[in-house]
Coordinates of C-alpha atoms in Angstrom, one line a residue:
X840 CA -33.8 -138.6 25.4
X841 CA -36.4 -141.2 25.7
X842 CA -39.4 -140.0 27.7
X843 CA -43.0 -140.5 28.6
X844 CA -45.2 -137.5 27.5
X845 CA -48.5 -136.4 29.0
X846 CA -51.5 -136.0 26.8
X847 CA -55.2 -135.5 27.2
X848 CA -57.9 -137.8 25.9
X849 CA -61.3 -136.3 25.3
X850 CA -64.4 -138.2 26.5
X851 CA -66.3 -140.1 23.9
X852 CA -69.9 -139.4 24.6
X853 CA -71.1 -142.0 22.0
X854 CA -69.2 -144.8 23.7
X855 CA -71.4 -147.8 24.9
X856 CA -70.6 -147.5 28.6
X857 CA -69.5 -145.0 31.3
X858 CA -66.1 -146.7 31.5
X859 CA -65.6 -146.3 27.8
X860 CA -66.8 -142.7 27.8
X861 CA -64.0 -141.6 30.1
X862 CA -61.5 -138.9 29.2
X863 CA -58.3 -138.1 31.0
X864 CA -54.5 -138.1 30.9
X865 CA -52.5 -140.8 29.2
X866 CA -48.7 -141.2 28.7
X867 CA -47.4 -142.0 25.2
X868 CA -43.8 -143.2 25.1
X869 CA -41.2 -141.6 22.8
X870 CA -38.0 -143.7 22.4
X871 CA -34.5 -142.5 21.8
X872 CA -33.2 -142.6 18.2
X873 CA -31.1 -145.6 17.3
X874 CA -28.6 -143.8 15.1
X875 CA -25.6 -141.9 16.2
X876 CA -24.0 -144.4 18.5
X877 CA -26.6 -143.8 21.3
X878 CA -27.1 -147.5 22.2
X879 CA -24.2 -149.1 24.1
X880 CA -24.1 -152.9 24.5
X881 CA -22.6 -154.4 27.6
X882 CA -19.5 -156.6 27.1
X883 CA -21.2 -159.7 28.5
X884 CA -24.2 -159.2 26.2
X885 CA -21.8 -158.9 23.2
X886 CA -20.2 -162.2 24.2
X887 CA -23.6 -163.9 24.4
X888 CA -24.5 -162.5 20.9
X889 CA -21.2 -163.8 19.5
X890 CA -21.9 -167.3 20.8
X891 CA -25.4 -167.2 19.4
X892 CA -24.1 -166.1 16.0
X893 CA -21.7 -169.0 15.9
X894 CA -24.6 -171.4 16.4
X895 CA -26.6 -169.7 13.6
X896 CA -23.6 -170.0 11.3
X897 CA -23.3 -173.8 12.1
X898 CA -26.9 -174.3 11.3
X899 CA -26.5 -172.5 8.0
X900 CA -23.7 -174.9 7.1
X901 CA -25.8 -178.0 8.1
X902 CA -24.9 -180.9 5.8
X903 CA -28.4 -182.0 5.0
X904 CA -28.1 -184.3 2.0
X905 CA -31.2 -182.9 0.3
X906 CA -29.9 -179.3 0.4
X907 CA -29.9 -176.5 2.9
X908 CA -31.9 -174.4 0.5
X909 CA -34.8 -176.8 0.9
X910 CA -34.5 -176.7 4.6
X911 CA -34.5 -172.9 4.5
X912 CA -37.7 -172.7 2.5
X913 CA -39.4 -175.1 4.8
X914 CA -38.3 -173.1 7.9
X915 CA -39.7 -170.1 6.1
X916 CA -43.1 -171.7 6.0
X917 CA -42.8 -172.7 9.6
X918 CA -41.9 -169.2 10.6
X919 CA -44.8 -167.8 8.6
X920 CA -47.2 -170.1 10.3
X921 CA -45.7 -169.1 13.7
X922 CA -46.2 -165.4 12.9
X923 CA -49.8 -166.0 12.0
X924 CA -50.4 -168.1 15.1
X925 CA -49.2 -165.2 17.2
X926 CA -51.9 -163.1 15.5
X927 CA -54.5 -165.7 16.5
X928 CA -54.8 -167.5 13.2
X929 CA -55.1 -171.3 13.5
X930 CA -54.5 -173.5 10.5
X931 CA -52.7 -176.7 9.7
X932 CA -49.5 -176.9 7.6
X933 CA -51.3 -179.1 5.1
X934 CA -54.0 -176.4 4.7
X935 CA -51.3 -173.7 4.1
X936 CA -49.6 -175.9 1.5
X937 CA -52.9 -176.3 -0.3
X938 CA -53.4 -172.5 -0.3
X939 CA -49.9 -172.0 -1.6
X940 CA -50.6 -174.5 -4.3
X941 CA -53.8 -172.7 -5.3
X942 CA -51.9 -169.4 -5.5
X943 CA -49.5 -170.7 -8.0
X944 CA -51.5 -173.3 -10.0
X945 CA -54.6 -172.5 -11.9
X946 CA -57.5 -174.9 -11.3
X947 CA -56.9 -175.5 -7.6
X948 CA -59.4 -173.5 -5.6
X949 CA -60.8 -175.7 -2.9
X950 CA -59.6 -177.9 0.0
X951 CA -58.3 -175.0 2.1
X952 CA -59.7 -172.4 4.5
X953 CA -59.7 -168.6 4.2
X954 CA -57.4 -168.6 7.3
X955 CA -55.0 -170.9 5.4
X956 CA -55.0 -168.4 2.5
X957 CA -54.0 -165.6 5.0
X958 CA -51.1 -167.7 6.3
X959 CA -50.0 -168.5 2.8
X960 CA -50.0 -164.8 2.1
X961 CA -47.8 -164.4 5.2
X962 CA -45.4 -166.9 3.6
X963 CA -45.2 -164.7 0.5
X964 CA -44.6 -161.6 2.6
X965 CA -41.8 -163.3 4.5
X966 CA -40.2 -164.3 1.3
X967 CA -40.3 -160.7 0.2
X968 CA -38.7 -159.7 3.5
X969 CA -35.7 -162.0 2.8
X970 CA -35.5 -161.4 -0.9
X971 CA -36.6 -158.0 -2.2
X972 CA -35.7 -156.0 0.9
X973 CA -32.4 -157.8 1.2
X974 CA -31.6 -156.9 -2.4
X975 CA -32.2 -153.1 -2.2
X976 CA -29.1 -150.9 -1.7
X977 CA -30.7 -149.2 1.3
X978 CA -34.0 -149.9 3.1
X979 CA -36.4 -147.0 3.1
X980 CA -39.5 -146.2 5.1
X981 CA -41.5 -146.8 2.0
X982 CA -40.2 -150.3 1.8
X983 CA -41.5 -151.1 5.3
X984 CA -44.9 -149.6 4.3
X985 CA -44.9 -151.8 1.2
X986 CA -44.1 -154.9 3.3
X987 CA -47.1 -154.0 5.6
X988 CA -49.3 -153.7 2.6
X989 CA -48.2 -157.1 1.3
X990 CA -48.7 -158.7 4.7
X991 CA -52.2 -157.3 5.2
X992 CA -53.7 -156.7 1.8
X993 CA -57.2 -156.4 3.2
X994 CA -56.3 -153.9 5.9
X995 CA -58.3 -150.7 5.5
X996 CA -55.5 -148.4 6.7
X997 CA -52.3 -148.8 4.8
X998 CA -49.4 -146.4 5.3
X999 CA -48.0 -145.0 8.5
X1000 CA -50.7 -144.3 11.1
X1001 CA -52.1 -140.8 11.5
X1002 CA -53.9 -141.5 14.8
X1003 CA -52.9 -142.5 18.3
X1004 CA -52.9 -146.2 18.9
X1005 CA -52.2 -148.3 22.0
X1006 CA -51.7 -151.9 23.3
X1007 CA -54.1 -153.4 25.8
X1008 CA -56.9 -151.8 27.6
X1009 CA -60.2 -151.0 25.9
X1010 CA -61.0 -150.0 22.3
X1011 CA -62.3 -146.5 23.1
X1012 CA -59.4 -144.8 24.9
X1013 CA -55.8 -145.4 26.0
X1014 CA -56.3 -144.6 29.7
X1015 CA -56.1 -148.2 30.7
X1016 CA -53.6 -149.3 28.1
X1017 CA -50.6 -151.4 28.9
X1018 CA -48.4 -149.4 26.5
X1019 CA -49.1 -146.2 24.4
X1020 CA -46.7 -145.7 21.4
X1021 CA -45.5 -142.3 20.3
X1022 CA -47.9 -139.6 19.0
X1023 CA -48.6 -139.9 15.2
X1024 CA -46.7 -136.8 14.3
X1025 CA -43.5 -138.5 15.6
X1026 CA -44.0 -141.8 13.7
X1027 CA -42.4 -140.6 10.4
X1028 CA -39.1 -139.2 11.9
X1029 CA -38.8 -142.2 14.2
X1030 CA -39.3 -144.6 11.2
X1031 CA -36.8 -142.7 9.1
X1032 CA -34.3 -143.0 12.0
X1033 CA -35.0 -146.8 12.3
X1034 CA -34.4 -147.5 8.6
X1035 CA -31.2 -145.4 8.8
X1036 CA -30.1 -147.7 11.6
X1037 CA -31.0 -150.8 9.6
X1038 CA -28.8 -149.6 6.8
X1039 CA -25.7 -149.5 9.1
X1040 CA -23.5 -152.1 10.7
X1041 CA -23.1 -150.3 14.0
X1042 CA -23.8 -153.5 16.0
X1043 CA -23.4 -157.2 15.4
X1044 CA -26.3 -158.7 13.3
X1045 CA -28.2 -160.3 16.1
X1046 CA -27.9 -157.2 18.3
X1047 CA -29.0 -155.0 15.4
X1048 CA -32.0 -157.3 14.7
X1049 CA -33.1 -157.3 18.3
X1050 CA -32.8 -153.5 18.7
X1051 CA -34.6 -152.8 15.4
X1052 CA -37.4 -155.2 16.3
X1053 CA -37.9 -153.6 19.8
X1054 CA -37.7 -150.1 18.3
X1055 CA -40.3 -151.0 15.6
X1056 CA -42.7 -152.5 18.1
X1057 CA -42.2 -149.4 20.3
X1058 CA -43.0 -147.0 17.4
X1059 CA -46.0 -149.2 16.4
X1060 CA -46.2 -147.3 13.1
X1061 CA -49.3 -149.1 11.7
X1062 CA -52.9 -149.3 13.0
X1063 CA -52.7 -153.1 12.7
X1064 CA -50.2 -155.8 11.8
X1065 CA -47.2 -154.4 13.6
X1066 CA -46.3 -157.8 15.0
X1067 CA -46.0 -159.5 11.7
X1068 CA -44.0 -156.7 10.1
X1069 CA -41.7 -156.5 13.1
X1070 CA -40.9 -160.1 13.0
X1071 CA -40.3 -160.0 9.2
X1072 CA -37.8 -157.2 9.8
X1073 CA -35.7 -159.5 12.0
X1074 CA -35.2 -161.9 9.1
X1075 CA -34.5 -159.0 6.7
X1076 CA -31.7 -157.7 8.9
X1077 CA -30.1 -161.1 9.5
X1078 CA -30.1 -161.9 5.8
X1079 CA -28.9 -158.4 4.8
X1080 CA -26.0 -158.8 7.2
X1081 CA -25.2 -162.3 5.8
X1082 CA -25.8 -164.2 9.0
X1083 CA -28.7 -166.3 7.6
X1084 CA -28.2 -166.4 3.8
X1085 CA -30.0 -169.8 3.6
X1086 CA -32.1 -170.2 6.7
X1087 CA -35.0 -168.5 8.5
X1088 CA -35.1 -169.3 12.2
X1089 CA -38.5 -170.1 13.9
X1090 CA -37.9 -167.3 16.4
X1091 CA -41.6 -166.4 16.5
X1092 CA -42.5 -169.8 17.9
X1093 CA -40.0 -169.4 20.7
X1094 CA -41.1 -165.8 21.5
X1095 CA -44.7 -167.0 21.5
X1096 CA -43.9 -169.7 24.1
X1097 CA -41.9 -167.2 26.1
X1098 CA -44.6 -164.5 25.7
X1099 CA -44.2 -163.2 29.3
X1100 CA -40.5 -162.8 29.0
X1101 CA -41.0 -161.2 25.6
X1102 CA -43.4 -158.6 26.9
X1103 CA -41.1 -158.0 30.0
X1104 CA -38.1 -157.5 27.7
X1105 CA -39.9 -155.0 25.6
X1106 CA -41.1 -153.2 28.7
X1107 CA -37.6 -153.0 30.1
X1108 CA -36.4 -151.6 26.7
X1109 CA -38.8 -148.7 27.1
X1110 CA -36.9 -147.3 30.0
X1111 CA -37.8 -143.6 29.8
X1112 CA -34.3 -142.6 30.8
X1113 CA -31.2 -141.1 29.2
X1114 CA -29.8 -143.8 26.9
X1115 CA -26.4 -143.6 28.8
X1116 CA -27.9 -144.0 32.2
X1117 CA -27.5 -147.2 34.3
X1118 CA -31.3 -147.8 34.1
X1119 CA -31.3 -147.5 30.3
X1120 CA -28.4 -149.9 29.9
X1121 CA -30.0 -152.4 32.2
X1122 CA -33.3 -152.2 30.3
X1123 CA -31.6 -152.6 26.9
X1124 CA -29.6 -155.6 28.3
X1125 CA -32.7 -157.2 29.6
X1126 CA -34.4 -157.1 26.2
X1127 CA -31.3 -158.4 24.4
X1128 CA -31.0 -161.3 26.8
X1129 CA -34.6 -162.3 26.0
X1130 CA -34.0 -162.0 22.2
X1131 CA -30.7 -163.8 22.2
X1132 CA -32.0 -166.7 24.4
X1133 CA -34.9 -167.1 21.9
X1134 CA -32.5 -167.1 19.1
X1135 CA -30.4 -169.8 20.7
X1136 CA -33.4 -172.0 21.3
X1137 CA -34.6 -171.4 17.8
X1138 CA -31.3 -172.6 16.4
X1139 CA -31.2 -175.7 18.6
X1140 CA -34.7 -176.7 17.6
X1141 CA -34.1 -175.9 13.9
X1142 CA -31.0 -178.1 14.0
X1143 CA -33.0 -180.9 15.6
X1144 CA -35.5 -180.5 12.8
X1145 CA -32.8 -180.5 10.1
X1146 CA -31.3 -183.7 11.7
X1147 CA -34.7 -185.3 11.6
X1148 CA -35.1 -184.3 7.9
X1149 CA -31.7 -185.9 7.2
X1150 CA -32.8 -189.1 8.9
X1151 CA -36.0 -189.2 7.0
X1152 CA -34.2 -188.6 3.7
X1153 CA -32.0 -191.6 4.4
X1154 CA -35.0 -193.7 5.1
X1155 CA -36.7 -192.5 1.9
X1156 CA -33.6 -193.5 -0.1
X1157 CA -33.7 -197.0 1.3
X1158 CA -37.5 -197.3 0.8
X1159 CA -37.1 -196.1 -2.7
X1160 CA -34.3 -198.6 -3.4
X1161 CA -36.4 -201.5 -2.2
X1162 CA -39.3 -200.5 -4.3
X1163 CA -37.3 -200.2 -7.5
X1164 CA -35.7 -203.6 -6.9
X1165 CA -39.2 -205.1 -6.5
X1166 CA -40.1 -203.6 -9.8
X1167 CA -37.0 -205.0 -11.6
X1168 CA -35.4 -201.6 -11.9
X1169 CA -31.9 -200.6 -11.1
X1170 CA -31.8 -199.9 -7.3
X1171 CA -30.5 -196.4 -7.6
X1172 CA -31.9 -194.0 -10.3
X1173 CA -29.6 -191.6 -12.2
X1174 CA -28.8 -188.6 -10.1
X1175 CA -30.1 -186.3 -12.8
X1176 CA -33.4 -188.2 -13.2
X1177 CA -36.7 -186.6 -12.4
X1178 CA -37.5 -189.0 -9.6
X1179 CA -34.1 -188.5 -7.9
X1180 CA -34.3 -184.7 -8.2
X1181 CA -37.9 -184.7 -6.9
X1182 CA -36.9 -186.7 -3.9
X1183 CA -34.5 -184.0 -2.9
X1184 CA -37.1 -181.2 -3.4
X1185 CA -39.8 -182.7 -1.2
X1186 CA -38.7 -181.0 2.1
X1187 CA -39.3 -177.6 0.3
X1188 CA -42.4 -178.7 -1.6
X1189 CA -44.2 -181.4 0.4
X1190 CA -47.4 -181.0 -1.6
X1191 CA -47.1 -181.1 -5.4
X1192 CA -49.0 -181.9 -8.5
X1193 CA -47.7 -183.1 -11.9
X1194 CA -47.9 -179.6 -13.2
X1195 CA -45.9 -178.3 -10.2
X1196 CA -43.2 -180.9 -10.7
X1197 CA -43.1 -180.2 -14.4
X1198 CA -42.3 -176.5 -13.6
X1199 CA -39.9 -177.2 -10.7
X1200 CA -37.8 -179.7 -12.7
X1201 CA -38.3 -178.4 -16.2
X1202 CA -39.4 -181.9 -17.4
X1203 CA -42.3 -183.1 -19.6
X1204 CA -45.7 -183.9 -18.0
X1205 CA -45.3 -187.6 -18.6
X1206 CA -41.9 -187.6 -16.8
X1207 CA -43.3 -185.6 -13.9
X1208 CA -46.3 -188.0 -13.6
X1209 CA -44.0 -191.0 -13.7
X1210 CA -41.7 -189.6 -10.9
X1211 CA -44.8 -189.0 -8.7
X1212 CA -46.2 -192.4 -9.3
X1213 CA -42.9 -194.0 -8.5
X1214 CA -42.5 -192.2 -5.2
X1215 CA -46.1 -193.0 -4.4
X1216 CA -45.5 -196.7 -5.1
X1217 CA -42.5 -196.5 -2.7
X1218 CA -44.8 -195.1 0.1
X1219 CA -43.0 -191.7 0.1
X1220 CA -45.8 -189.7 -1.4
X1221 CA -49.5 -190.2 -0.9
X1222 CA -52.1 -189.2 -3.5
X1223 CA -54.7 -186.6 -2.6
X1224 CA -57.5 -185.4 -4.8
X1225 CA -57.5 -181.6 -4.6
X1226 CA -59.8 -180.8 -7.6
X1227 CA -61.9 -183.0 -10.0
X1228 CA -59.1 -183.1 -12.5
X1229 CA -56.1 -182.4 -10.3
X1230 CA -54.4 -185.0 -8.1
X1231 CA -51.9 -183.8 -5.5
X1232 CA -49.2 -185.8 -3.9
X1233 CA -48.5 -185.3 -0.2
X1234 CA -45.3 -186.1 1.7
X1235 CA -47.1 -186.8 5.0
X1236 CA -43.9 -187.4 7.0
X1237 CA -42.6 -183.9 6.3
X1238 CA -45.8 -182.4 7.7
X1239 CA -45.6 -184.8 10.7
X1240 CA -42.0 -183.5 11.4
X1241 CA -43.3 -179.9 11.2
X1242 CA -46.2 -180.8 13.5
X1243 CA -43.9 -182.4 16.1
X1244 CA -41.5 -179.4 15.9
X1245 CA -44.4 -177.0 16.5
X1246 CA -45.6 -179.1 19.5
X1247 CA -42.1 -179.1 21.0
X1248 CA -41.7 -175.4 20.5
X1249 CA -45.0 -174.8 22.3
X1250 CA -43.6 -176.6 25.4
X1251 CA -41.9 -174.5 28.0
X1252 CA -39.3 -177.2 28.3
X1253 CA -39.1 -177.7 24.5
X1254 CA -40.1 -181.3 25.0
X1255 CA -43.8 -182.4 25.2
X1256 CA -42.8 -185.4 27.3
X1257 CA -41.7 -183.0 30.1
X1258 CA -44.4 -180.3 29.7
X1259 CA -47.4 -180.3 27.4
X1260 CA -47.9 -177.6 24.7
X1261 CA -49.0 -174.4 26.3
X1262 CA -51.1 -173.2 23.4
X1263 CA -53.2 -174.5 20.6
X1264 CA -51.1 -176.6 18.3
X1265 CA -51.8 -179.3 15.7
X1266 CA -52.7 -182.7 17.1
X1267 CA -49.9 -185.3 17.4
X1268 CA -49.6 -187.3 14.1
X1269 CA -51.4 -190.7 14.2
X1270 CA -49.4 -193.6 13.0

């Protein structure tokens, strides 16, 4: 049964102030196990989840002419940036693209910040969450630990925590904390139970992702970086269950905007009662409503983003057609040509070099360079010097769409014309 324990904290006589030197009683929370059919979902919540899953499936089948896979990878970048913003890291999508480029192409080492490199690492870790973890036969606690290491490579304390941690309050003791997770000796068995639940199909995919996320955040198994790993687990579960095989939803952006509801939902989930009691069911339902509402909003905004990408692609095709005609070329290139294939790849790779294109399309360096120059001549790509001997090509309109989407998702009404962004976001693109 879930319960609040009572534990004693010894005074720290080397603390810098009398308030920090205090000792006393604190109450760590121990959640119920998730396995064994202990979590019951109300029928009305199950109906809400079913409707939300239908919306996700429709998004996955979006008929973007440039390919849903490209949209998925772009949303993956957006979600990674969102996760990092939750952790207080501020950087532009262009900076992250430069950092990604540097990570995969020798000779590109400047033009981006250390923060951008951290966010780019978050992109890599999220890719791992929806690829490697999806591919394993059964997720193990060791896999979650490895994901944490990938997300926070510079973290001093890798592995499951062996100390008591807490959320909120001061740094010296948990007496004023907003929430105190389970004692360290219970972390391993609770994590083993969590991964056992992840490997089942006891609940529908969205319900399972929501419960696993809340349980992970409640266990708080690492000394730092729990938020990032917890959000990555959401995508792992949804992809393992086949709900989002080609798309990653920007759920983190929605939860960031609805941070008060998010915290309230997690607090309700930590009910401290027998799982089958009325209070426990109400608490679980309250959290599931928050998560499902965030999912629905994320789908709606992702679809709007996909529609805008579709419209931009149509505009690009017309712009490209006019440019080719002005150069005395046939108006539409061959479908298998480097330039036509590159045009379809830009939503997934909005910053490229000739070497990047050469690898992506398996073409010669001259063919890659010619395709880039042609799209630059059409006003679709914009040259950007990233190193002395390396010229990048930037699809500015893609980054503008991402910026506008981030700004909308920072508005409590999901529309900056009705309410301004409620947090730091990129400036509105200048035309």
